[in-house]
RNA sequence: GGGCGCGUAGCUCAGCGGUAGAGCACUGCCUCGACACGGCAGGGGUCACAGGUUCAAUCCCUGUCGCGCCCACCA
């Protein structure tokens, strides 16, 4: 809208201002705005708008992520609806189709971000599959390859049989599954006895190449070095000693299937065991690699049965195998067994460890500088405790499998000649040169893990590998704002890649926020049906209300529990602000450049200016400390309580005087403070503040976003103004409390008498008579000398006693009860203080000022008790 | 199994060594010229439990109980 047209979101690489850079965590192109986005982008926008007002040259870099698997899934679903598939149309057509889909639907989330008010520098929007970013990806890949940090290896990976692709450790999540533990008898060669092994996965036994027992376990000592016959297959497999075998678990002997289990793979390597795969890429049984070892052994192995398994899925094969073992009387026992089974986080399919050739990144080498950067505080986490999480993962990092058997993504820049020799290069032409002219090359079919390109985001978006002015100016970025759920996926990868490629950290601060949950604290999920759509909340309550709610509810390290009710509630605040501004407008409160708030003379002016100074200080300090909740609460309280409930109420009688000097001053001060308020609130509540800014004449339309962040105003004798207003506020409070508790009808204007009041306070009462009349509904305030009128209510205010004479309206017993309650409270307090002060240890060991403070408090309370007792005596 | 976080008013949470706080909800009063998405007043808490340190503990330490999360783990 207007801001964007005015270029208010744009960074200015040519400016002399200090840059402030934030990289958006690029949302998936497939995405639409959810509450998690609303949270993270609101927090970022608050920081960004605040810094922009502070005069920084802000770059908030927008963009989106190609999100390999997620996007491929979406488009594959579309194809399925059209009765076709990616395999049917082929790779090239499929990729063209994804681009087409992106062109049509990829802009959804950016439109929604605009509705939230996100002040991103839109013309600089990037996409991870853009030509420039793809160039960066290829260059980093080639460089890391040449440095030996990227390599091909044949090893066990987490294989997702649904996507038929490798996935990284991070994309695997455990799910508890109720299954069985089958105890299977493996006959010992040449003997008439068995060794029993327990397994939850009998279908993998076809790939067993050993049985391991613990070297110190006496039960098996005589069997080490001998052979067992693998049931169903008839293969001889050795019985080996390996400490991996845990005598406590299962039967104490464990079957070793190196091609289908990570631990078994390690055992297989230690003992140079064969590693036949017996499951294919779709997790169906395949006998190809064990063909030669299939042998007929009567009563133990029947090749005919094995043939029936070929091509069967894991589950059916498992059932068939268990039945066959039972038929052969090789099943010793079956137990039910609950255990954790790894599943693909996106597909939901059970993950199959599979022996394949993949590309790996030596993350351990890249992790070291990342760890050091945080240890040396070049990058700091907020809240700090997340550093532990970061360290723990990086210190024990495993090789990162970066190849994916997908089509949508950055294709791996590696080419093979007909003999399988690999040529890694930034372009096919370069690979060709390396291979020699005329050699037929085919490019690697695989694409890179999406997070490989996301990890380059902080510099690839700025033009790297070109040495652009933006890169020099905006890297390293200032703060990264994101959720704890992607510390490993993204934050750690950016740290590793940024340090390696750029030689410097990608960001100085990582601000980690929580997750958005529903009002009962449940994680939002489609299946639970508790998802709240931020756009719906924006429609109902406005983006400002949603943003302010998010700000107010985001504690450090805590999840945000958010329901429509809390947003509705905060909308009241936005409305309150609007109404307060409307009141100002109606009272001719207009910004006046010629008015200097420092020249204000009235205590009321000095008091609100001083309060505003504190609000500015506190709000700014809160933002600096990433305490967005404190920032919101400070301004909520200042606006509602100080500005509306007290200042504007005090101002009303002044305005009623007409165009006096006092009224002119208060108008000027009010305009100044409202302007401060609009500026302070703008980062959280941009739309309404901007509209008011324009409407009340503070500046040009869309001018607030670039208005300077407020600083302190010189206020003379602030202390005196504070003391004065504090007394008046308490006086009004006491009168109101008495009236409410004694049920004095509002229509009754009560006279207020002050007994024993100091001349100073009597003078104050005179100066503030109009507001006191209005706000306390007092007829007048005067000194009481001599006898108290019968049937009066009383209250103690410092040295004075308030007397409200209301014959016939005061219930004597109620008044006694009220004063008695006040006295009891004061007496309890005094007792506590006396006990404390009677303690010699306290007096001698506590700091002198603390002791003094307690003495003063006690003196004050004792005086109050005396006055309350006097008041009680007077009632009779 | 290892680690992190959290148990404070009915609810959601702040405070984290020296007088227990906020918002919402609740109760009473109020159509008072910005605002009922409002105003005024009020009730409500042995700060999970048990020890310890300290003159002083909601706050620091140790343990217990309860809740949540992360990592590892397919015998």
Coordinates of C-alpha atoms in Angstrom, one line a residue, chain A residues 56 126 131 138 225 248 279 293 488 644 744 758:
Chain A
X56 CA 19.3 2.8 10.8
X126 CA 14.7 -13.6 -3.7
X131 CA 19.7 -18.0 -11.1
X138 CA 26.9 -24.6 -7.3
X225 CA 33.9 -68.8 15.8
X248 CA 20.8 -58.0 29.1
X279 CA 14.9 -54.6 0.6
X293 CA 23.6 -68.1 -0.8
X488 CA 19.6 -27.5 13.7
X644 CA -5.8 8.3 29.5
X744 CA -22.3 7.0 48.5
X758 CA 0.4 20.4 56.1

